[in-house]
mmCIF file of C-alpha atoms in Angstrom:
data_model
loop_
_atom_site.group_PDB
_atom_site.id
_atom_site.type_symbol
_atom_site.label_atom_id
_atom_site.label_comp_id
_atom_site.label_asym_id
_atom_site.label_seq_id
_atom_site.Cartn_x
_atom_site.Cartn_y
_atom_site.Cartn_z
ATOM 1 C CA UNK A 10 18.886 6.887 -13.393
ATOM 2 C CA UNK A 11 16.634 3.880 -12.735
ATOM 3 C CA UNK A 12 14.322 4.852 -15.577
ATOM 4 C CA UNK A 13 17.275 5.071 -17.984
ATOM 5 C CA UNK A 14 18.504 1.630 -16.885
ATOM 6 C CA UNK A 15 15.021 0.191 -17.386
ATOM 7 C CA UNK A 16 14.825 1.643 -20.886
ATOM 8 C CA UNK A 17 18.216 0.159 -21.774
ATOM 9 C CA UNK A 18 17.137 -3.235 -20.414
ATOM 10 C CA UNK A 19 13.883 -3.088 -22.393
ATOM 11 C CA UNK A 20 15.746 -2.199 -25.587
ATOM 12 C CA UNK A 21 18.221 -5.037 -25.062
ATOM 13 C CA UNK A 22 15.395 -7.492 -24.467
ATOM 14 C CA UNK A 23 13.567 -6.278 -27.560
ATOM 15 C CA UNK A 24 16.725 -6.639 -29.653
ATOM 16 C CA UNK A 25 17.253 -10.183 -28.381
ATOM 17 C CA UNK A 26 13.661 -11.134 -29.153
ATOM 18 C CA UNK A 27 13.768 -9.727 -32.666
ATOM 19 C CA UNK A 28 16.733 -11.822 -33.784
ATOM 20 C CA UNK A 29 15.866 -14.152 -36.614
ATOM 21 C CA UNK A 30 14.512 -17.522 -35.535
ATOM 22 C CA UNK A 31 15.676 -20.713 -37.173
ATOM 23 C CA UNK A 32 13.824 -21.446 -40.386
ATOM 24 C CA UNK A 33 11.220 -24.177 -40.005
ATOM 25 C CA UNK A 34 9.201 -25.469 -42.893
ATOM 26 C CA UNK A 35 5.684 -24.263 -42.375
ATOM 27 C CA UNK A 36 2.599 -24.212 -44.488
ATOM 28 C CA UNK A 37 1.288 -21.009 -42.876
ATOM 29 C CA UNK A 38 3.069 -17.710 -43.209
ATOM 30 C CA UNK A 39 2.949 -16.515 -39.567
ATOM 31 C CA UNK A 40 5.224 -14.013 -37.792
ATOM 32 C CA UNK A 41 7.396 -15.075 -34.873
ATOM 33 C CA UNK A 42 6.116 -13.945 -31.455
ATOM 34 C CA UNK A 43 7.531 -10.677 -30.156
ATOM 35 C CA UNK A 44 7.981 -9.921 -26.448
ATOM 36 C CA UNK A 45 7.992 -6.270 -25.488
ATOM 37 C CA UNK A 46 8.845 -5.053 -21.988
ATOM 38 C CA UNK A 47 7.762 -1.515 -21.239
ATOM 39 C CA UNK A 48 8.675 0.089 -17.909
ATOM 40 C CA UNK A 49 5.650 1.652 -16.287
ATOM 41 C CA UNK A 50 5.631 4.010 -13.336
ATOM 42 C CA UNK A 51 2.226 4.583 -11.793
ATOM 43 C CA UNK A 52 1.877 7.661 -9.614
ATOM 44 C CA UNK A 53 -1.173 9.024 -7.896
ATOM 45 C CA UNK A 54 -1.312 12.801 -7.415
ATOM 46 C CA UNK A 55 -3.088 12.278 -4.097
ATOM 47 C CA UNK A 56 -0.080 10.396 -2.714
ATOM 48 C CA UNK A 57 2.292 13.183 -3.717
ATOM 49 C CA UNK A 58 0.534 15.433 -1.175
ATOM 50 C CA UNK A 59 2.209 13.393 1.594
ATOM 51 C CA UNK A 60 -1.032 12.902 3.531
ATOM 52 C CA UNK A 61 -1.515 9.142 3.521
ATOM 53 C CA UNK A 62 -1.189 6.009 5.625
ATOM 54 C CA UNK A 63 -0.427 2.511 4.396
ATOM 55 C CA UNK A 64 -1.696 -0.498 6.332
ATOM 56 C CA UNK A 65 -0.194 -3.975 6.030
ATOM 57 C CA UNK A 66 -1.878 -7.252 6.927
ATOM 58 C CA UNK A 67 1.262 -8.778 8.465
ATOM 59 C CA UNK A 68 4.020 -7.716 10.853
ATOM 60 C CA UNK A 69 7.018 -5.806 9.580
ATOM 61 C CA UNK A 70 5.281 -4.302 6.524
ATOM 62 C CA UNK A 71 4.511 -7.552 4.756
ATOM 63 C CA UNK A 72 1.356 -9.036 3.303
ATOM 64 C CA UNK A 73 -1.523 -7.213 1.652
ATOM 65 C CA UNK A 74 -1.372 -3.437 1.683
ATOM 66 C CA UNK A 75 -4.132 -0.807 1.682
ATOM 67 C CA UNK A 76 -3.578 2.949 1.397
ATOM 68 C CA UNK A 77 -5.771 5.628 2.971
ATOM 69 C CA UNK A 78 -5.357 9.126 1.519
ATOM 70 C CA UNK A 79 -6.336 11.999 3.788
ATOM 71 C CA UNK A 80 -7.805 13.922 5.216
ATOM 72 C CA UNK A 81 -10.131 11.121 6.295
ATOM 73 C CA UNK A 82 -12.244 10.161 9.288
ATOM 74 C CA UNK A 83 -13.632 6.639 9.634
ATOM 75 C CA UNK A 84 -16.005 6.629 12.611
ATOM 76 C CA UNK A 85 -16.443 2.857 12.390
ATOM 77 C CA UNK A 86 -14.609 0.067 10.642
ATOM 78 C CA UNK A 87 -17.605 -2.273 10.869
ATOM 79 C CA UNK A 88 -19.134 -1.629 7.441
ATOM 80 C CA UNK A 89 -18.131 -2.416 3.887
ATOM 81 C CA UNK A 90 -14.471 -2.699 2.974
ATOM 82 C CA UNK A 91 -13.413 -1.043 6.230
ATOM 83 C CA UNK A 92 -14.459 -4.212 8.062
ATOM 84 C CA UNK A 93 -11.781 -6.163 6.200
ATOM 85 C CA UNK A 94 -9.252 -3.425 7.003
ATOM 86 C CA UNK A 95 -10.083 -3.690 10.723
ATOM 87 C CA UNK A 96 -9.269 -7.393 10.803
ATOM 88 C CA UNK A 97 -6.065 -7.172 8.810
ATOM 89 C CA UNK A 98 -3.959 -4.323 10.184
ATOM 90 C CA UNK A 99 -0.714 -5.439 11.775
ATOM 91 C CA UNK A 100 1.731 -2.731 10.663
ATOM 92 C CA UNK A 101 1.447 0.843 9.417
ATOM 93 C CA UNK A 102 3.468 3.561 7.672
ATOM 94 C CA UNK A 103 2.410 7.223 7.853
ATOM 95 C CA UNK A 104 3.226 9.812 5.166
ATOM 96 C CA UNK A 105 5.381 12.921 5.698
ATOM 97 C CA UNK A 106 2.434 15.327 6.022
ATOM 98 C CA UNK A 107 -0.020 13.190 7.975
ATOM 99 C CA UNK A 108 -0.898 12.230 11.530
ATOM 100 C CA UNK A 109 -2.818 9.010 12.085
ATOM 101 C CA UNK A 110 -5.058 8.549 15.124
ATOM 102 C CA UNK A 111 -6.478 5.088 15.821
ATOM 103 C CA UNK A 112 -9.218 4.501 18.391
ATOM 104 C CA UNK A 113 -10.127 1.561 20.588
ATOM 105 C CA UNK A 114 -13.870 1.994 19.965
ATOM 106 C CA UNK A 115 -16.052 3.295 17.164
ATOM 107 C CA UNK A 116 -17.178 6.920 17.004
ATOM 108 C CA UNK A 117 -13.690 8.044 18.131
ATOM 109 C CA UNK A 118 -14.212 6.963 21.744
ATOM 110 C CA UNK A 119 -11.951 5.867 24.562
ATOM 111 C CA UNK A 120 -8.255 5.217 24.084
ATOM 112 C CA UNK A 121 -6.444 6.746 21.143
ATOM 113 C CA UNK A 122 -2.958 6.052 19.814
ATOM 114 C CA UNK A 123 -1.251 8.666 17.639
ATOM 115 C CA UNK A 124 1.239 7.974 14.866
ATOM 116 C CA UNK A 125 3.116 11.144 13.837
ATOM 117 C CA UNK A 126 4.300 12.028 10.337
ATOM 118 C CA UNK A 127 6.941 9.731 8.824
ATOM 119 C CA UNK A 128 6.355 7.059 11.456
ATOM 120 C CA UNK A 129 6.513 3.300 10.907
ATOM 121 C CA UNK A 130 5.200 0.666 13.281
ATOM 122 C CA UNK A 131 5.916 -2.950 12.382
ATOM 123 C CA UNK A 132 3.832 -4.545 15.147
ATOM 124 C CA UNK A 133 0.588 -2.837 16.093
ATOM 125 C CA UNK A 134 -0.506 -5.301 18.779
ATOM 126 C CA UNK A 135 2.430 -4.239 20.968
ATOM 127 C CA UNK A 136 1.971 -0.535 20.241
ATOM 128 C CA UNK A 137 -1.805 -0.319 20.684
ATOM 129 C CA UNK A 138 -2.147 -2.155 23.954
ATOM 130 C CA UNK A 139 -5.861 -2.669 23.474
ATOM 131 C CA UNK A 140 -5.720 -6.003 21.692
ATOM 132 C CA UNK A 141 -4.658 -4.680 18.320
ATOM 133 C CA UNK A 142 -8.200 -4.128 17.071
ATOM 134 C CA UNK A 143 -8.831 -0.706 15.625
ATOM 135 C CA UNK A 144 -12.480 0.386 15.629
ATOM 136 C CA UNK A 145 -12.111 3.942 14.231
ATOM 137 C CA UNK A 146 -9.397 6.162 12.757
ATOM 138 C CA UNK A 147 -8.602 9.686 11.609
ATOM 139 C CA UNK A 148 -5.961 10.781 9.159
ATOM 140 C CA UNK A 149 -5.179 14.468 9.658
ATOM 141 C CA UNK A 150 -3.137 16.424 7.092
ATOM 142 C CA UNK A 151 -0.592 19.051 8.113
#
């Protein structure tokens, strides 16, 4: 239904843009600009498996978002792009076929907090209880 509406809107926009423009005396024979809107749906087959977690940089699922597709085990978030992820997680959404485990310390040590399938947590600092800093995580597929 949405796709059909988008196609109709694109066709209407295209028709409006292709209407003749007022004639202006010009020395160069150049075409009028054409604007074309094409609806695009991007899907990733890995996400359709349902084993994923999305992390947001701000409370209540706002800000920058990063997606982890499982199964995955990150023993430390101190290297590479994972270091940025460690600093910027404040809310999380877990897919329908995944369980997310976040750990207080690297190498999957000490306290762990589990997020079951289809869970959403809009404020991790409250939920974690260990300062909101995640040092390691596992994403297990079911």
